[in-house]
Amino acid sequence: MNPTPRKPSRKDAADNRERILSAARAALTESTGASLTAIARSAGVGIGTLYRHFPTREALIMELYRHHLQELIDLAPALLEEHPPLEALTLWCAQVARYGQLKAGVAQVVHAATNGGRDDEHYEPFVSAIDTLVRAGAADGSLKAGLDPEDVLLQLSVLWRIPAGETGEARAARILDLIIDGLRTPGA
Amino acid sequence: MNPTPRKPSRKDAADNRERILSAARAALTESTGASLTAIARSAGVGIGTLYRHFPTREALIMELYRHHLQELIDLAPALLEEHPPLEALTLWCAQVARYGQLKAGVAQVVHAATNGGRDDEHYEPFVSAIDTLVRAGAADGSLKAGLDPEDVLLQLSVLWRIPAGETGEARAARILDLIIDGLRTPGA
DNA sequence: TGGCGAAACGGAGGCCCCTCCGGTATGTTC
DNA sequence: GAACATACCGGAGGGGCCTCCGTTTCGCCA
């Protein structure tokens, strides 16, 4: 839809944006702790410049992982075409959990995106994706009717907070089962 | 058990501790944003002193609301004596949610306590309380057997993150229902 | 090509968290 | 009562986040 969002018109700005992203990718890969000051320095721009391009740390990380998020969002309708709704939801959530376990950065940013709220441009597509899934499930009777996709997302956001590690994956799977059981039509 | 935990032996230390707590209570009531520097100043102690007594911001807030937390923990067995397990769990969780809605400070600190992890002295009692509830539910068949109380706590922690407001309470109730449905024995 | 206004730059500065350590008060022991 | 070991005090300082605003650069238009 909007592959290169809001690319600056001026060349210097576009350049700096690219260099900041580059430096950030290098600095944040596998350690979300790098300081923005350091990233700015390593990108050869002032801290003010970094902040103009990415008003918050989240915004920066978000940009780095934008396409990961988009993949997740696109996955929902794709799964629905090949699976019954309940299964599609389950698979989708599992994938969501996997992303969380995979990259600490993704987890952090998605958690922010999903918990952050209305104003975040990444929040809405996520909610839509879930809405698609739960509506299909409601229509086919496998999920409760009238589920609020935001509620579901909020519940899922817990999956991002599971400490990655040995047992993290198993724990995510357990919790995911609990969540989905709660969404299913009782007694069906 | 331990009503005044680790009170310093020296009088000056005890005094300072009290004054810090006082200042913190005043500063943090209804706005968790006050800076520790400001609290220290207003308590008439150096920032170093504040940090010795409360090694982290959480620790300070935690101390302020310690008895609220204790109330919650004590509530679990009390409810179990007067209600069947499933109902006790539901009531307990509702109370947990209410605390979260009530005071931003409580929510924040409990979220930290419940998400923080193993090393936090407040984490374990919470898990125990939940364990009591879910074991009772498993014994009586109303809840799934073998639930991990930490998993349940993690799920509940979402309730603290619901933005307080007009619809917050309703939303918490909705989500709580979903969570509990997920914990119940299927088809019972 | 030259000029101009808008947009971008970038660092100083304000505020914060937390640590470290030299100086100080305390209670304890002789 | 004096000396001592200790626990405590408290602020300077290092690092971070983010904002503000004077300065610089770009791209368009005459």
Short mmCIF file of N, CA and C in Angstrom, two decimals, chain A residues 5-146:
data_model
loop_
_atom_site.label_atom_id
_atom_site.label_comp_id
_atom_site.label_asym_id
_atom_site.label_seq_id
_atom_site.Cartn_x
_atom_site.Cartn_y
_atom_site.Cartn_z
N PRO A 5 7.07 4.87 3.40
CA PRO A 5 6.15 5.83 3.99
C PRO A 5 6.85 7.14 4.28
N ARG A 6 6.26 8.18 3.88
CA ARG A 6 6.72 9.52 4.21
C ARG A 6 8.21 9.72 4.00
N LYS A 7 8.68 9.37 2.83
CA LYS A 7 10.09 9.63 2.55
C LYS A 7 10.27 11.14 2.40
N PRO A 8 11.28 11.68 3.04
CA PRO A 8 11.47 13.13 2.97
C PRO A 8 11.74 13.57 1.54
N SER A 9 11.35 14.77 1.21
CA SER A 9 11.53 15.24 -0.16
C SER A 9 12.97 15.70 -0.40
N ARG A 10 13.56 16.26 0.61
CA ARG A 10 14.92 16.75 0.40
C ARG A 10 15.92 15.61 0.47
N LYS A 11 16.95 15.76 -0.37
CA LYS A 11 17.91 14.66 -0.46
C LYS A 11 18.68 14.47 0.84
N ASP A 12 19.11 15.56 1.44
CA ASP A 12 19.88 15.41 2.67
C ASP A 12 19.06 14.71 3.74
N ALA A 13 17.79 15.07 3.78
CA ALA A 13 16.93 14.44 4.78
C ALA A 13 16.79 12.95 4.51
N ALA A 14 16.55 12.61 3.25
CA ALA A 14 16.40 11.20 2.89
C ALA A 14 17.69 10.44 3.21
N ASP A 15 18.80 11.05 2.90
CA ASP A 15 20.09 10.44 3.20
C ASP A 15 20.23 10.16 4.68
N ASN A 16 20.00 11.18 5.45
CA ASN A 16 20.15 11.02 6.88
C ASN A 16 19.23 9.95 7.41
N ARG A 17 18.02 9.96 6.92
CA ARG A 17 17.06 8.95 7.36
C ARG A 17 17.63 7.55 7.11
N GLU A 18 18.17 7.36 5.93
CA GLU A 18 18.73 6.06 5.58
C GLU A 18 19.89 5.71 6.50
N ARG A 19 20.74 6.69 6.71
CA ARG A 19 21.91 6.40 7.53
C ARG A 19 21.52 6.11 8.96
N ILE A 20 20.53 6.79 9.44
CA ILE A 20 20.07 6.51 10.80
C ILE A 20 19.53 5.10 10.89
N LEU A 21 18.72 4.73 9.92
CA LEU A 21 18.16 3.38 9.94
C LEU A 21 19.26 2.33 9.89
N SER A 22 20.24 2.59 9.06
CA SER A 22 21.36 1.67 8.94
C SER A 22 22.05 1.50 10.28
N ALA A 23 22.41 2.61 10.86
CA ALA A 23 23.11 2.57 12.14
C ALA A 23 22.25 1.90 13.19
N ALA A 24 20.98 2.20 13.16
CA ALA A 24 20.09 1.62 14.17
C ALA A 24 20.00 0.11 13.98
N ARG A 25 19.92 -0.30 12.74
CA ARG A 25 19.83 -1.74 12.50
C ARG A 25 21.07 -2.42 13.06
N ALA A 26 22.20 -1.83 12.77
CA ALA A 26 23.45 -2.41 13.26
C ALA A 26 23.48 -2.42 14.79
N ALA A 27 23.04 -1.34 15.38
CA ALA A 27 23.18 -1.21 16.82
C ALA A 27 22.13 -2.02 17.58
N LEU A 28 20.97 -2.15 17.00
CA LEU A 28 19.88 -2.75 17.76
C LEU A 28 19.70 -4.24 17.51
N THR A 29 20.40 -4.75 16.51
CA THR A 29 20.27 -6.17 16.25
C THR A 29 20.69 -6.95 17.48
N GLU A 30 19.75 -7.65 18.02
CA GLU A 30 20.06 -8.51 19.17
C GLU A 30 20.51 -7.76 20.40
N SER A 31 20.01 -6.60 20.59
CA SER A 31 20.25 -5.88 21.85
C SER A 31 19.58 -4.53 21.78
N THR A 32 18.37 -4.49 22.26
CA THR A 32 17.56 -3.28 22.10
C THR A 32 18.06 -2.15 22.99
N GLY A 33 19.17 -2.38 23.65
CA GLY A 33 19.56 -1.41 24.66
C GLY A 33 20.37 -0.23 24.17
N ALA A 34 20.81 -0.24 22.93
CA ALA A 34 21.68 0.83 22.46
C ALA A 34 21.02 2.20 22.65
N SER A 35 21.83 3.16 22.98
CA SER A 35 21.29 4.49 23.23
C SER A 35 21.09 5.24 21.91
N LEU A 36 20.09 6.05 21.89
CA LEU A 36 19.82 6.82 20.68
C LEU A 36 20.96 7.78 20.40
N THR A 37 21.52 8.31 21.44
CA THR A 37 22.69 9.17 21.27
C THR A 37 23.77 8.43 20.49
N ALA A 38 24.03 7.21 20.90
CA ALA A 38 25.07 6.43 20.24
C ALA A 38 24.70 6.17 18.79
N ILE A 39 23.46 5.85 18.56
CA ILE A 39 23.02 5.59 17.19
C ILE A 39 23.20 6.83 16.33
N ALA A 40 22.81 7.95 16.87
CA ALA A 40 22.95 9.20 16.12
C ALA A 40 24.42 9.44 15.80
N ARG A 41 25.25 9.27 16.80
CA ARG A 41 26.67 9.51 16.58
C ARG A 41 27.20 8.57 15.50
N SER A 42 26.84 7.30 15.64
CA SER A 42 27.36 6.33 14.68
C SER A 42 26.78 6.57 13.29
N ALA A 43 25.67 7.25 13.21
CA ALA A 43 25.11 7.57 11.90
C ALA A 43 25.68 8.87 11.38
N GLY A 44 26.42 9.54 12.21
CA GLY A 44 27.03 10.80 11.78
C GLY A 44 26.04 11.95 11.70
N VAL A 45 25.01 11.89 12.50
CA VAL A 45 24.05 13.01 12.54
C VAL A 45 23.90 13.46 13.98
N GLY A 46 23.36 14.62 14.15
CA GLY A 46 23.11 15.10 15.50
C GLY A 46 21.90 14.41 16.10
N ILE A 47 21.83 14.49 17.40
CA ILE A 47 20.72 13.82 18.07
C ILE A 47 19.38 14.44 17.67
N GLY A 48 19.43 15.73 17.42
CA GLY A 48 18.20 16.42 17.01
C GLY A 48 17.67 15.88 15.70
N THR A 49 18.56 15.58 14.81
CA THR A 49 18.16 15.03 13.52
C THR A 49 17.49 13.68 13.69
N LEU A 50 18.09 12.88 14.51
CA LEU A 50 17.49 11.57 14.75
C LEU A 50 16.07 11.74 15.26
N TYR A 51 15.92 12.64 16.19
CA TYR A 51 14.59 12.79 16.78
C TYR A 51 13.58 13.38 15.82
N ARG A 52 14.05 14.20 14.87
CA ARG A 52 13.07 14.71 13.92
C ARG A 52 12.55 13.57 13.06
N HIS A 53 13.43 12.66 12.67
CA HIS A 53 12.99 11.58 11.79
C HIS A 53 12.16 10.55 12.55
N PHE A 54 12.57 10.30 13.77
CA PHE A 54 11.86 9.28 14.55
C PHE A 54 11.58 9.85 15.93
N PRO A 55 10.39 10.35 16.10
CA PRO A 55 10.09 11.15 17.29
C PRO A 55 10.26 10.37 18.58
N THR A 56 10.26 9.07 18.50
CA THR A 56 10.46 8.30 19.71
C THR A 56 11.24 7.04 19.39
N ARG A 57 11.81 6.51 20.40
CA ARG A 57 12.57 5.28 20.23
C ARG A 57 11.72 4.21 19.56
N GLU A 58 10.49 4.11 20.01
CA GLU A 58 9.57 3.14 19.42
C GLU A 58 9.46 3.33 17.92
N ALA A 59 9.31 4.58 17.53
CA ALA A 59 9.12 4.85 16.11
C ALA A 59 10.29 4.32 15.30
N LEU A 60 11.46 4.47 15.84
CA LEU A 60 12.65 4.00 15.14
C LEU A 60 12.65 2.48 15.02
N ILE A 61 12.48 1.82 16.13
CA ILE A 61 12.47 0.36 16.11
C ILE A 61 11.34 -0.13 15.21
N MET A 62 10.23 0.52 15.35
CA MET A 62 9.07 0.15 14.54
C MET A 62 9.41 0.17 13.07
N GLU A 63 10.11 1.20 12.66
CA GLU A 63 10.46 1.32 11.26
C GLU A 63 11.36 0.16 10.83
N LEU A 64 12.25 -0.21 11.73
CA LEU A 64 13.17 -1.31 11.40
C LEU A 64 12.42 -2.61 11.13
N TYR A 65 11.36 -2.79 11.88
CA TYR A 65 10.68 -4.08 11.78
C TYR A 65 9.36 -3.99 11.05
N ARG A 66 9.17 -2.88 10.41
CA ARG A 66 7.90 -2.65 9.74
C ARG A 66 7.45 -3.83 8.89
N HIS A 67 8.37 -4.37 8.13
CA HIS A 67 7.91 -5.41 7.20
C HIS A 67 7.58 -6.71 7.91
N HIS A 68 8.24 -6.93 9.06
CA HIS A 68 7.84 -8.08 9.85
C HIS A 68 6.39 -7.94 10.28
N LEU A 69 6.08 -6.77 10.76
CA LEU A 69 4.71 -6.55 11.20
C LEU A 69 3.74 -6.72 10.04
N GLN A 70 4.13 -6.17 8.92
CA GLN A 70 3.24 -6.27 7.77
C GLN A 70 3.01 -7.73 7.40
N GLU A 71 4.05 -8.52 7.49
CA GLU A 71 3.90 -9.95 7.20
C GLU A 71 2.83 -10.57 8.08
N LEU A 72 2.92 -10.23 9.36
CA LEU A 72 1.93 -10.78 10.29
C LEU A 72 0.52 -10.35 9.89
N ILE A 73 0.41 -9.09 9.56
CA ILE A 73 -0.91 -8.57 9.24
C ILE A 73 -1.47 -9.24 7.99
N ASP A 74 -0.60 -9.42 7.02
CA ASP A 74 -1.04 -10.05 5.78
C ASP A 74 -1.36 -11.52 5.95
N LEU A 75 -0.73 -12.09 6.97
CA LEU A 75 -0.89 -13.53 7.15
C LEU A 75 -2.33 -13.91 7.51
N ALA A 76 -3.00 -13.03 8.23
CA ALA A 76 -4.33 -13.38 8.73
C ALA A 76 -5.30 -13.76 7.60
N PRO A 77 -5.53 -12.91 6.63
CA PRO A 77 -6.44 -13.29 5.55
C PRO A 77 -5.94 -14.49 4.77
N ALA A 78 -4.63 -14.60 4.62
CA ALA A 78 -4.08 -15.74 3.89
C ALA A 78 -4.45 -17.05 4.58
N LEU A 79 -4.29 -17.06 5.89
CA LEU A 79 -4.61 -18.28 6.63
C LEU A 79 -6.09 -18.61 6.52
N LEU A 80 -6.89 -17.56 6.52
CA LEU A 80 -8.33 -17.78 6.47
C LEU A 80 -8.76 -18.45 5.16
N GLU A 81 -7.99 -18.25 4.13
CA GLU A 81 -8.36 -18.85 2.86
C GLU A 81 -8.06 -20.34 2.82
N GLU A 82 -7.18 -20.75 3.67
CA GLU A 82 -6.76 -22.15 3.60
C GLU A 82 -7.17 -22.97 4.81
N HIS A 83 -7.73 -22.32 5.81
CA HIS A 83 -8.09 -23.06 7.01
C HIS A 83 -9.43 -22.58 7.54
N PRO A 84 -10.08 -23.44 8.27
CA PRO A 84 -11.29 -22.98 8.98
C PRO A 84 -10.88 -21.93 10.01
N PRO A 85 -11.79 -21.06 10.36
CA PRO A 85 -11.47 -19.89 11.19
C PRO A 85 -10.72 -20.20 12.48
N LEU A 86 -11.22 -21.14 13.24
CA LEU A 86 -10.57 -21.42 14.52
C LEU A 86 -9.12 -21.82 14.32
N GLU A 87 -8.93 -22.66 13.34
CA GLU A 87 -7.57 -23.11 13.05
C GLU A 87 -6.71 -21.95 12.57
N ALA A 88 -7.32 -21.13 11.72
CA ALA A 88 -6.59 -19.97 11.21
C ALA A 88 -6.15 -19.07 12.37
N LEU A 89 -7.06 -18.82 13.27
CA LEU A 89 -6.73 -17.98 14.42
C LEU A 89 -5.60 -18.60 15.22
N THR A 90 -5.72 -19.89 15.46
CA THR A 90 -4.69 -20.57 16.24
C THR A 90 -3.33 -20.45 15.56
N LEU A 91 -3.32 -20.73 14.29
CA LEU A 91 -2.06 -20.66 13.55
C LEU A 91 -1.50 -19.24 13.57
N TRP A 92 -2.40 -18.31 13.39
CA TRP A 92 -1.95 -16.91 13.35
C TRP A 92 -1.33 -16.53 14.68
N CYS A 93 -2.01 -16.86 15.74
CA CYS A 93 -1.50 -16.50 17.06
C CYS A 93 -0.16 -17.18 17.32
N ALA A 94 -0.06 -18.42 16.89
CA ALA A 94 1.19 -19.13 17.08
C ALA A 94 2.31 -18.39 16.37
N GLN A 95 2.01 -17.93 15.20
CA GLN A 95 3.02 -17.19 14.44
C GLN A 95 3.39 -15.89 15.16
N VAL A 96 2.37 -15.25 15.66
CA VAL A 96 2.59 -14.03 16.44
C VAL A 96 3.53 -14.31 17.62
N ALA A 97 3.25 -15.40 18.29
CA ALA A 97 4.09 -15.75 19.44
C ALA A 97 5.51 -16.03 18.98
N ARG A 98 5.64 -16.72 17.86
CA ARG A 98 6.96 -17.05 17.34
C ARG A 98 7.78 -15.80 17.06
N TYR A 99 7.14 -14.84 16.43
CA TYR A 99 7.85 -13.58 16.18
C TYR A 99 8.36 -13.00 17.47
N GLY A 100 7.52 -13.06 18.47
CA GLY A 100 7.92 -12.50 19.76
C GLY A 100 9.13 -13.20 20.32
N GLN A 101 9.17 -14.52 20.21
CA GLN A 101 10.30 -15.27 20.74
C GLN A 101 11.54 -15.03 19.90
N LEU A 102 11.33 -14.79 18.64
CA LEU A 102 12.44 -14.73 17.70
C LEU A 102 13.34 -13.54 17.96
N LYS A 103 12.73 -12.41 17.94
CA LYS A 103 13.54 -11.19 18.00
C LYS A 103 13.03 -10.32 19.13
N ALA A 104 13.91 -10.07 20.05
CA ALA A 104 13.52 -9.24 21.18
C ALA A 104 12.97 -7.90 20.69
N GLY A 105 13.61 -7.39 19.66
CA GLY A 105 13.19 -6.10 19.13
C GLY A 105 11.75 -6.11 18.68
N VAL A 106 11.39 -7.15 17.95
CA VAL A 106 10.03 -7.24 17.46
C VAL A 106 9.06 -7.29 18.63
N ALA A 107 9.39 -8.12 19.59
CA ALA A 107 8.50 -8.26 20.73
C ALA A 107 8.26 -6.90 21.39
N GLN A 108 9.35 -6.23 21.64
CA GLN A 108 9.24 -4.95 22.34
C GLN A 108 8.37 -3.97 21.57
N VAL A 109 8.65 -3.89 20.29
CA VAL A 109 7.94 -2.90 19.51
C VAL A 109 6.48 -3.27 19.34
N VAL A 110 6.22 -4.54 19.15
CA VAL A 110 4.83 -4.91 18.97
C VAL A 110 4.07 -4.74 20.28
N HIS A 111 4.77 -5.05 21.34
CA HIS A 111 4.09 -4.85 22.62
C HIS A 111 3.70 -3.38 22.78
N ALA A 112 4.62 -2.53 22.42
CA ALA A 112 4.31 -1.11 22.50
C ALA A 112 3.17 -0.77 21.55
N ALA A 113 3.27 -1.29 20.35
CA ALA A 113 2.25 -0.98 19.35
C ALA A 113 0.89 -1.46 19.80
N THR A 114 0.87 -2.64 20.39
CA THR A 114 -0.43 -3.21 20.73
C THR A 114 -0.96 -2.65 22.03
N ASN A 115 -0.06 -2.21 22.86
CA ASN A 115 -0.53 -1.65 24.11
C ASN A 115 -0.62 -0.15 24.06
N GLY A 116 0.18 0.38 23.22
CA GLY A 116 0.27 1.83 23.14
C GLY A 116 -1.07 2.47 22.90
N GLY A 117 -1.65 2.17 21.78
CA GLY A 117 -2.99 2.69 21.63
C GLY A 117 -3.32 3.27 20.30
N ARG A 118 -4.41 3.94 20.35
CA ARG A 118 -5.12 4.41 19.19
C ARG A 118 -4.28 5.20 18.22
N ASP A 119 -3.42 6.05 18.73
CA ASP A 119 -2.74 6.98 17.85
C ASP A 119 -1.66 6.31 17.01
N ASP A 120 -1.31 5.10 17.39
CA ASP A 120 -0.22 4.45 16.68
C ASP A 120 -0.72 3.89 15.35
N GLU A 121 0.01 4.22 14.31
CA GLU A 121 -0.44 3.81 13.00
C GLU A 121 -0.37 2.31 12.78
N HIS A 122 0.37 1.62 13.65
CA HIS A 122 0.50 0.18 13.48
C HIS A 122 -0.55 -0.58 14.27
N TYR A 123 -1.21 0.14 15.11
CA TYR A 123 -2.18 -0.52 15.99
C TYR A 123 -3.40 -0.98 15.20
N GLU A 124 -3.90 -0.09 14.41
CA GLU A 124 -5.16 -0.35 13.71
C GLU A 124 -5.09 -1.58 12.79
N PRO A 125 -4.07 -1.70 11.95
CA PRO A 125 -4.01 -2.88 11.09
C PRO A 125 -4.01 -4.18 11.87
N PHE A 126 -3.34 -4.17 12.98
CA PHE A 126 -3.33 -5.36 13.82
C PHE A 126 -4.74 -5.70 14.27
N VAL A 127 -5.42 -4.69 14.74
CA VAL A 127 -6.78 -4.91 15.20
C VAL A 127 -7.64 -5.42 14.06
N SER A 128 -7.45 -4.85 12.89
CA SER A 128 -8.22 -5.29 11.73
C SER A 128 -7.97 -6.76 11.42
N ALA A 129 -6.70 -7.12 11.46
CA ALA A 129 -6.36 -8.51 11.15
C ALA A 129 -7.08 -9.44 12.12
N ILE A 130 -7.05 -9.08 13.37
CA ILE A 130 -7.72 -9.92 14.36
C ILE A 130 -9.22 -9.90 14.15
N ASP A 131 -9.71 -8.76 13.82
CA ASP A 131 -11.14 -8.65 13.60
C ASP A 131 -11.59 -9.61 12.50
N THR A 132 -10.84 -9.64 11.43
CA THR A 132 -11.15 -10.57 10.35
C THR A 132 -11.26 -11.99 10.87
N LEU A 133 -10.27 -12.36 11.67
CA LEU A 133 -10.25 -13.74 12.17
C LEU A 133 -11.42 -14.03 13.10
N VAL A 134 -11.67 -13.14 14.03
CA VAL A 134 -12.72 -13.46 15.00
C VAL A 134 -14.11 -13.37 14.37
N ARG A 135 -14.27 -12.51 13.40
CA ARG A 135 -15.56 -12.46 12.71
C ARG A 135 -15.83 -13.76 11.97
N ALA A 136 -14.79 -14.23 11.31
CA ALA A 136 -14.95 -15.51 10.60
C ALA A 136 -15.30 -16.61 11.58
N GLY A 137 -14.64 -16.59 12.72
CA GLY A 137 -14.91 -17.61 13.72
C GLY A 137 -16.31 -17.50 14.28
N ALA A 138 -16.76 -16.27 14.45
CA ALA A 138 -18.12 -16.08 14.96
C ALA A 138 -19.13 -16.57 13.93
N ALA A 139 -18.85 -16.26 12.68
CA ALA A 139 -19.78 -16.65 11.62
C ALA A 139 -19.90 -18.17 11.54
N ASP A 140 -18.85 -18.84 11.78
CA ASP A 140 -18.86 -20.29 11.61
C ASP A 140 -19.13 -20.99 12.94
N GLY A 141 -19.31 -20.20 13.98
CA GLY A 141 -19.75 -20.77 15.25
C GLY A 141 -18.66 -21.32 16.13
N SER A 142 -17.44 -21.25 15.67
CA SER A 142 -16.37 -21.83 16.49
C SER A 142 -15.88 -20.87 17.56
N LEU A 143 -16.07 -19.59 17.31
CA LEU A 143 -15.67 -18.61 18.33
C LEU A 143 -16.90 -17.87 18.85
N LYS A 144 -16.75 -17.32 20.05
CA LYS A 144 -17.84 -16.54 20.61
C LYS A 144 -18.21 -15.40 19.67
N ALA A 145 -19.43 -15.04 19.69
CA ALA A 145 -19.86 -13.91 18.87
C ALA A 145 -19.57 -12.61 19.61
N GLY A 146 -19.29 -11.59 18.84
CA GLY A 146 -19.15 -10.26 19.44
C GLY A 146 -17.85 -10.01 20.16
#
